[in-house]
PDB file of C-alpha atoms in Angstrom:
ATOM      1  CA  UNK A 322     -73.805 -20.883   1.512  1.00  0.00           C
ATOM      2  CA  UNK A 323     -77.159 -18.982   0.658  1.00  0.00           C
ATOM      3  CA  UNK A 324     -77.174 -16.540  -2.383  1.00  0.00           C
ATOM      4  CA  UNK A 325     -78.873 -14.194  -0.254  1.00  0.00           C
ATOM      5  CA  UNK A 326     -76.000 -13.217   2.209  1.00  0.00           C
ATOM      6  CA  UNK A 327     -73.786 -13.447  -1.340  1.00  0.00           C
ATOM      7  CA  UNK A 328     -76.038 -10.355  -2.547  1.00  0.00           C
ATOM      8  CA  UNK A 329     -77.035  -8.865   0.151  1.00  0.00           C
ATOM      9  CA  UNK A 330     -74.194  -7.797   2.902  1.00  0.00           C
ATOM     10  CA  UNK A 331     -72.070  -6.100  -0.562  1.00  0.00           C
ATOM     11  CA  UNK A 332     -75.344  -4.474  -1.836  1.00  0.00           C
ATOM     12  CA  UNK A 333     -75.761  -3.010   1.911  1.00  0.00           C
ATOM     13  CA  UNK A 334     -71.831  -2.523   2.176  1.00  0.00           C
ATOM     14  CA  UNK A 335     -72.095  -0.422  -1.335  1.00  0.00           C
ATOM     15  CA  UNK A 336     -75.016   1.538   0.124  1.00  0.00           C
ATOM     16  CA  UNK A 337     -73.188   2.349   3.015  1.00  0.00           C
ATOM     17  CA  UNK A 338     -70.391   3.841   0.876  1.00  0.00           C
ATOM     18  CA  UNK A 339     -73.042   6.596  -0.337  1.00  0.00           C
ATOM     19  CA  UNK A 340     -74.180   7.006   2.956  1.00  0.00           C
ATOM     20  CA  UNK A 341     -70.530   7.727   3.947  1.00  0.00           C
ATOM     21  CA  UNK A 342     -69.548  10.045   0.992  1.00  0.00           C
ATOM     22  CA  UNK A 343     -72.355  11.928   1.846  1.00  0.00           C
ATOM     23  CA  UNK A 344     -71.867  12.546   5.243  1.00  0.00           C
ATOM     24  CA  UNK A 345     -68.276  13.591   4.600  1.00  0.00           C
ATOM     25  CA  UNK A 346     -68.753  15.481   1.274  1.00  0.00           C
ATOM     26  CA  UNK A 347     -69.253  19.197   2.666  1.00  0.00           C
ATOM     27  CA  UNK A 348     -66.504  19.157   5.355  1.00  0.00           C
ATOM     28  CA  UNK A 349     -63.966  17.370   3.535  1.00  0.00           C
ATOM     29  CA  UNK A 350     -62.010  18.362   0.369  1.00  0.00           C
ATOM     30  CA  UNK A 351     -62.245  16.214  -3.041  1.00  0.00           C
ATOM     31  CA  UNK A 352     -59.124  14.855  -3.286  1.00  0.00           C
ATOM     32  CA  UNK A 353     -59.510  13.846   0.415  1.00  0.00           C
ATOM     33  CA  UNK A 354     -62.997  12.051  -0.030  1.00  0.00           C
ATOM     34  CA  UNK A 355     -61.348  10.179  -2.852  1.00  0.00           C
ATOM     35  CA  UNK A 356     -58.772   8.519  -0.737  1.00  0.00           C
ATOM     36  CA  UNK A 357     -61.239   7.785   2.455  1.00  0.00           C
ATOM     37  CA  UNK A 358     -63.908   6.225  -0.411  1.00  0.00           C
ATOM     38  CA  UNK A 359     -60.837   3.991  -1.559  1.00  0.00           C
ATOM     39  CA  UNK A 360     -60.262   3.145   2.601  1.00  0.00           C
ATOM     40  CA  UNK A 361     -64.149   2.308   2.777  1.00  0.00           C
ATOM     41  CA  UNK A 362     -63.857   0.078  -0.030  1.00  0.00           C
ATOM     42  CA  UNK A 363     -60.627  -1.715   1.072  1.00  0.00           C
ATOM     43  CA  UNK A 364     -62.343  -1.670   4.557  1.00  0.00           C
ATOM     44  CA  UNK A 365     -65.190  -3.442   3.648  1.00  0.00           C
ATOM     45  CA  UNK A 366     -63.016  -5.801   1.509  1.00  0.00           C
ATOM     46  CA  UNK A 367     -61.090  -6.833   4.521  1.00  0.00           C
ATOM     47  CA  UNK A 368     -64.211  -7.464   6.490  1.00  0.00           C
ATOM     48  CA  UNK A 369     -66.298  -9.698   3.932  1.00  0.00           C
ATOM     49  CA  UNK A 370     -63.166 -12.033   3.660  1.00  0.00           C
ATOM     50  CA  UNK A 371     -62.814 -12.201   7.521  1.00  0.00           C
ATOM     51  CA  UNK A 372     -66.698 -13.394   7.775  1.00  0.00           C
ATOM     52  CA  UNK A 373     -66.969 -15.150   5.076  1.00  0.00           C
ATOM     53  CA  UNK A 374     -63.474 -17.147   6.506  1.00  0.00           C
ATOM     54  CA  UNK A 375     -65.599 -17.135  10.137  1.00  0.00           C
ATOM     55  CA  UNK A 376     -68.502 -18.559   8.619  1.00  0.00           C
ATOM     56  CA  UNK A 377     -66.302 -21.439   6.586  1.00  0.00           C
ATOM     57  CA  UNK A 378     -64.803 -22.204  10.256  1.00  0.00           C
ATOM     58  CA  UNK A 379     -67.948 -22.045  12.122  1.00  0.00           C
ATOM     59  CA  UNK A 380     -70.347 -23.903   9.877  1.00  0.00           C
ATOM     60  CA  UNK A 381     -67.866 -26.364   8.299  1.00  0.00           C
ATOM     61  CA  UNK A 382     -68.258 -24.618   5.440  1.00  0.00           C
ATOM     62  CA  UNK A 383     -64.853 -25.843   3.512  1.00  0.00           C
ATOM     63  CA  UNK A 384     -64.523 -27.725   0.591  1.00  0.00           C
ATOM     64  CA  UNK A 385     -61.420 -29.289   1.717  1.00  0.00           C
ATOM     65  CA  UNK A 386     -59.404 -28.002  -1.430  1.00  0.00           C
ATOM     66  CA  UNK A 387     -57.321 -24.788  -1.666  1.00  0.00           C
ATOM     67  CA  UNK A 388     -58.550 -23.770  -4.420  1.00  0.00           C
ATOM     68  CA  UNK A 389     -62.415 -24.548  -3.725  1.00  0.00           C
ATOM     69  CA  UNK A 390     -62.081 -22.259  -0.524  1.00  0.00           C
ATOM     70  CA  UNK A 391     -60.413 -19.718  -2.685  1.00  0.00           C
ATOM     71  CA  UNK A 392     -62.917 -19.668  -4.778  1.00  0.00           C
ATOM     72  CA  UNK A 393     -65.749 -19.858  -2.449  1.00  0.00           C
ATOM     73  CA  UNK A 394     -64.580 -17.045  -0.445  1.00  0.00           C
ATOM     74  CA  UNK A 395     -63.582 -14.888  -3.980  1.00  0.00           C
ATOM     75  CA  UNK A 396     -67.230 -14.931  -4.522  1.00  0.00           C
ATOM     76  CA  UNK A 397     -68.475 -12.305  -2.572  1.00  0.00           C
ATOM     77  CA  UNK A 398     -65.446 -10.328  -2.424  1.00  0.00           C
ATOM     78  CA  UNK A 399     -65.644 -10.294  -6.428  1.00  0.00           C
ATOM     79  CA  UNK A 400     -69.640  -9.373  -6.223  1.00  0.00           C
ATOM     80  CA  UNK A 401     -68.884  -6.361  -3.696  1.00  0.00           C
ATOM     81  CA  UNK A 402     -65.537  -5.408  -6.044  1.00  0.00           C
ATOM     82  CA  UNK A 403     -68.375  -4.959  -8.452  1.00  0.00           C
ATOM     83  CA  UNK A 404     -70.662  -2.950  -6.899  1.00  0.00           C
ATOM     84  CA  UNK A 405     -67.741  -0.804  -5.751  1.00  0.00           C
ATOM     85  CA  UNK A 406     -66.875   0.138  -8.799  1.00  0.00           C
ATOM     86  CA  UNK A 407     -70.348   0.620 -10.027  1.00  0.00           C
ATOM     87  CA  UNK A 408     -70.610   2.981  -6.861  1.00  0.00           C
ATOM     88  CA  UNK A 409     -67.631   4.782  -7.267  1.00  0.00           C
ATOM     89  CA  UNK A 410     -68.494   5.297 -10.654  1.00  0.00           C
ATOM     90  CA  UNK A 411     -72.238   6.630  -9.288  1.00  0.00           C
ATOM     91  CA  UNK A 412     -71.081   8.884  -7.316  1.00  0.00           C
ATOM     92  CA  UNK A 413     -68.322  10.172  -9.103  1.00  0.00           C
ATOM     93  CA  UNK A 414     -70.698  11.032 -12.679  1.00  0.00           C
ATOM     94  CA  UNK A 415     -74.017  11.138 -11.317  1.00  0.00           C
ATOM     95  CA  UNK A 416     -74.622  11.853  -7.298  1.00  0.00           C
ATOM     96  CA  UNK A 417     -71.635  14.249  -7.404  1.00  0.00           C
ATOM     97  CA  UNK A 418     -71.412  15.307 -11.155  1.00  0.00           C
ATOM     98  CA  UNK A 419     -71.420  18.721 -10.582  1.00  0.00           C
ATOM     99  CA  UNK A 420     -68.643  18.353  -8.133  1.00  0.00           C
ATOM    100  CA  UNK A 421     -66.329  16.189 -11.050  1.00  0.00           C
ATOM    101  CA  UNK A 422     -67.370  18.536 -13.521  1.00  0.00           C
ATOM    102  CA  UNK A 423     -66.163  21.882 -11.269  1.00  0.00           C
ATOM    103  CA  UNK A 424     -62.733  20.144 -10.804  1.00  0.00           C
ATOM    104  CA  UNK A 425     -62.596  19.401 -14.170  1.00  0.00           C
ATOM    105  CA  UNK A 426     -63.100  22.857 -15.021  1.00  0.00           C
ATOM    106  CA  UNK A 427     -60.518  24.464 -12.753  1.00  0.00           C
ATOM    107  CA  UNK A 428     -58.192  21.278 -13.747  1.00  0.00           C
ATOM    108  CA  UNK A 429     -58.594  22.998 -17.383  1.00  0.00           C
ATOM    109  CA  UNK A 430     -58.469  26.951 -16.384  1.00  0.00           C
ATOM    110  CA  UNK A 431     -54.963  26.040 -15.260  1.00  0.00           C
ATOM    111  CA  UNK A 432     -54.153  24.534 -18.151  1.00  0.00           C
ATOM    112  CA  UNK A 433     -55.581  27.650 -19.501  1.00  0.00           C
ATOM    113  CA  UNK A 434     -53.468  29.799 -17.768  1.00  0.00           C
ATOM    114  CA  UNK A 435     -50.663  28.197 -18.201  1.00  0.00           C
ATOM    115  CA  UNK A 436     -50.516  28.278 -21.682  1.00  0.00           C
ATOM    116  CA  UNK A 437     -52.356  31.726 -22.741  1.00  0.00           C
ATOM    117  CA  UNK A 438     -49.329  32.885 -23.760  1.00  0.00           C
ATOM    118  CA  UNK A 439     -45.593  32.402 -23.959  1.00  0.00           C
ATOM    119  CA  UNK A 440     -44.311  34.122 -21.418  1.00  0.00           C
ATOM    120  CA  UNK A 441     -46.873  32.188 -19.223  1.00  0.00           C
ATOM    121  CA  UNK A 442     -45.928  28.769 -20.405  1.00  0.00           C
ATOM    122  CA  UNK A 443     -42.263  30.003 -19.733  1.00  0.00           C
ATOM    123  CA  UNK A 444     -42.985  30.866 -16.582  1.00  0.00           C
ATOM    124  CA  UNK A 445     -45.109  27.165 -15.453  1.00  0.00           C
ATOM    125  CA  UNK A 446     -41.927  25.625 -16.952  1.00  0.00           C
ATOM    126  CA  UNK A 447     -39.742  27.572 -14.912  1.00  0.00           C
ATOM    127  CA  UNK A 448     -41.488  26.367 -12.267  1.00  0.00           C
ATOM    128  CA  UNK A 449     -42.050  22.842 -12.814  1.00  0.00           C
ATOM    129  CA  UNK A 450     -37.869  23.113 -12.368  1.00  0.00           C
ATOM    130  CA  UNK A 451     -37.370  22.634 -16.357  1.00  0.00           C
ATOM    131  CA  UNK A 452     -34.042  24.523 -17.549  1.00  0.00           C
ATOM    132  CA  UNK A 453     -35.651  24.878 -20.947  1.00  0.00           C
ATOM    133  CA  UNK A 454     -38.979  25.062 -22.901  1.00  0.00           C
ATOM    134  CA  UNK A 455     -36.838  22.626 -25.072  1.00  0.00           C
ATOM    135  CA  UNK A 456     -37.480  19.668 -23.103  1.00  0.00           C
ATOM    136  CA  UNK A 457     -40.843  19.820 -23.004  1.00  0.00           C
ATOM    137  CA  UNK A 458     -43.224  19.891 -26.613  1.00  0.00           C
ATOM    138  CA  UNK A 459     -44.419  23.575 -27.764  1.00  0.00           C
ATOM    139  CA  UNK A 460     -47.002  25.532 -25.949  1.00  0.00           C
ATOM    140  CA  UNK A 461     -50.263  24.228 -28.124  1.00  0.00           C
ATOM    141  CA  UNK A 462     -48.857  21.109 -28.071  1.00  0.00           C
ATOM    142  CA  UNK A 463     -48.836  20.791 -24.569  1.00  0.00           C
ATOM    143  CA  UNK A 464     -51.874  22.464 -24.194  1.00  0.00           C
ATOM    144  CA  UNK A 465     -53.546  19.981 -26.369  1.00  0.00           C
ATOM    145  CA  UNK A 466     -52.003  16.687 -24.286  1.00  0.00           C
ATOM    146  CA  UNK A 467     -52.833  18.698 -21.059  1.00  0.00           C
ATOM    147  CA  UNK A 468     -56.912  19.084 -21.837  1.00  0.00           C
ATOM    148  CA  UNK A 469     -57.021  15.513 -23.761  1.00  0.00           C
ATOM    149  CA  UNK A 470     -55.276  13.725 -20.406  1.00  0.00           C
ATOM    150  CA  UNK A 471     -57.765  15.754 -18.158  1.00  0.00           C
ATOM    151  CA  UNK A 472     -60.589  15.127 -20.233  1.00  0.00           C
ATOM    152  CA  UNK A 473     -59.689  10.828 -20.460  1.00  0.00           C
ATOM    153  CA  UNK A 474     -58.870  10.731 -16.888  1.00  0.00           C
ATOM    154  CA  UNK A 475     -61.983  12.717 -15.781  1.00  0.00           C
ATOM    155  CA  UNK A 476     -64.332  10.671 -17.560  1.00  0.00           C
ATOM    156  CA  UNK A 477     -66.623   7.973 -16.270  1.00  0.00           C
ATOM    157  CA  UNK A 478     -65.446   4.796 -18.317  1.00  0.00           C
ATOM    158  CA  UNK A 479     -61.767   5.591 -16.846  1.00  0.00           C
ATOM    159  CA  UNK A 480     -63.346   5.703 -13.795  1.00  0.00           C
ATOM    160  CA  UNK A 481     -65.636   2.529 -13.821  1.00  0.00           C
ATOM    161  CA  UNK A 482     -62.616   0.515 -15.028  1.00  0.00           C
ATOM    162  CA  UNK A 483     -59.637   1.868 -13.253  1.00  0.00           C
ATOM    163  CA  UNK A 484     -61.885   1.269 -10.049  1.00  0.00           C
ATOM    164  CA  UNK A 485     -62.485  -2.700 -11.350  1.00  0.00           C
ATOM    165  CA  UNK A 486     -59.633  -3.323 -11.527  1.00  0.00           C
ATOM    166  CA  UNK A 487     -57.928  -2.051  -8.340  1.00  0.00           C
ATOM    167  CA  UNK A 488     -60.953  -3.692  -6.315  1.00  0.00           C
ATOM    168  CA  UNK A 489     -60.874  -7.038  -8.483  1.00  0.00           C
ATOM    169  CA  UNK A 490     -57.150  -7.031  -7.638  1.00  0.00           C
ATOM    170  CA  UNK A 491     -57.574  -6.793  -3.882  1.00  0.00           C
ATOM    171  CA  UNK A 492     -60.166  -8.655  -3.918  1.00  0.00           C
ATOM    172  CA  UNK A 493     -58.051 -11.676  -5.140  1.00  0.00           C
ATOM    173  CA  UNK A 494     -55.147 -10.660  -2.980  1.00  0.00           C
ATOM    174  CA  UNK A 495     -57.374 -11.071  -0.229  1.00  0.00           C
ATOM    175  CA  UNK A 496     -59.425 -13.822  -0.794  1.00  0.00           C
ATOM    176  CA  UNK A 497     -55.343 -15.560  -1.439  1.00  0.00           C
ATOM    177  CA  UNK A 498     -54.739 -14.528   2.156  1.00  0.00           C
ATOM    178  CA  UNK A 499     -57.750 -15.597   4.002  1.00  0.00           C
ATOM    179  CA  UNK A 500     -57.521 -19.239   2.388  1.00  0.00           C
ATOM    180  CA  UNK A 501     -53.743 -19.544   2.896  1.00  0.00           C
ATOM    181  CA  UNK A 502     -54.752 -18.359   6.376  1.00  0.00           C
ATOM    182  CA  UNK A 503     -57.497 -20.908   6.833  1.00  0.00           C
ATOM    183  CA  UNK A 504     -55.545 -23.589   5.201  1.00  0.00           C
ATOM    184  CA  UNK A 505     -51.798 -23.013   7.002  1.00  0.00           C
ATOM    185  CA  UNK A 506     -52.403 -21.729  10.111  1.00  0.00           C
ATOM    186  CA  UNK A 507     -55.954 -22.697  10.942  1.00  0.00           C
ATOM    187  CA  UNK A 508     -56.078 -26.176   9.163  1.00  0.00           C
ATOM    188  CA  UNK A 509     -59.252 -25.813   8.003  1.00  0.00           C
ATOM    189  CA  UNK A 510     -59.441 -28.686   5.735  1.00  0.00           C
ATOM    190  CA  UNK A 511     -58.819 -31.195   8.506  1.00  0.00           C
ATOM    191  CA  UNK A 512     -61.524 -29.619  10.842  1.00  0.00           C
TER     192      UNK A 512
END
């Protein structure tokens, strides 16, 4: 297999993320464009392993081990993985900063709120269903876990690696499929 088609299809796959958080990113909510970025990425996942699975059929591409064709068809899937983190983390903290930095604002005028007094921080626990402000730490203290954990979760190296690893992990899982696929029902190794 070239090292062209390696690089190229994920870089245009990646670029075609952008292209499709853009296009979405005024009618559709934040929270919304998060989960349809995470079905692009799992999308184009699913549809590198299937060609790269055609192309080992078609071209005799196997190396007539398991775990040869697993690891020729993890290749790509791991390269793209890659650049969809690096994308996710692109357009999270730098195409759409201003965007991550307004929810993390409002995420931490809540917390604000919440806690500017007692009686306020009574009344969020008596909401949250809590019987008592015993269970949960004192106002401050909560106030002080609430803005850390926005500020940590918010934050681009969270981002970058919480977005590895889910797309390294399907990746694999994937890349297991299509060569238990190829090799069980397609007997690829005796083609």
């Amino acid at each position: 297999m070239r090292s062209t088609p390696l690089a190229g299809l994920p870089l245009v796959l990646a670029a075609g993320y952008f292209a499709f958080k853009w296009l979405l990113a005024g009618p559709i909510n934040a929270e919304r464009l998060v989960a349809l970025g995470g079905m692009y990425h799992w999308s184009a996942l699913t549809l590198l392993a299937l060609g790269w699975s055609v192309w080992m059929v078609r071209r005799g591409g196997s190396t007539q081990s398991f775990w040869g064709d697993f690891k020729q068809l993890t290749k790509p899937l791991a390269v793209y993985a890659i650049l969809a983190a690096c994308s996710v983390w692109g357009w999270n903290h730098v195409v759409a900063k201003d965007a991550t930095e307004l929810r993390k604002a409002l995420r931490l005028a809540q917390i604000d709120e919440h806690t500017a007094s007692d009686e306020a921080y009574a009344a969020f626990v008596a909401e949250q269903g809590v019987e008592s402000v015993g269970g949960l730490p004192d106002r401050e203290t909560y106030r002080t876990q609430a803005t850390t954990q926005v500020s940590w979760m918010l934050s681009g190296g969270v981002t970058f690696v919480l977005s590895l690893i889910t797309y390294l992990f399907a990746a694999m899982l994937l890349s297991l499929c299509a060569t238990v696929l190829l090799h069980q029902i397609w007997g690829i190794a005796s083609l």
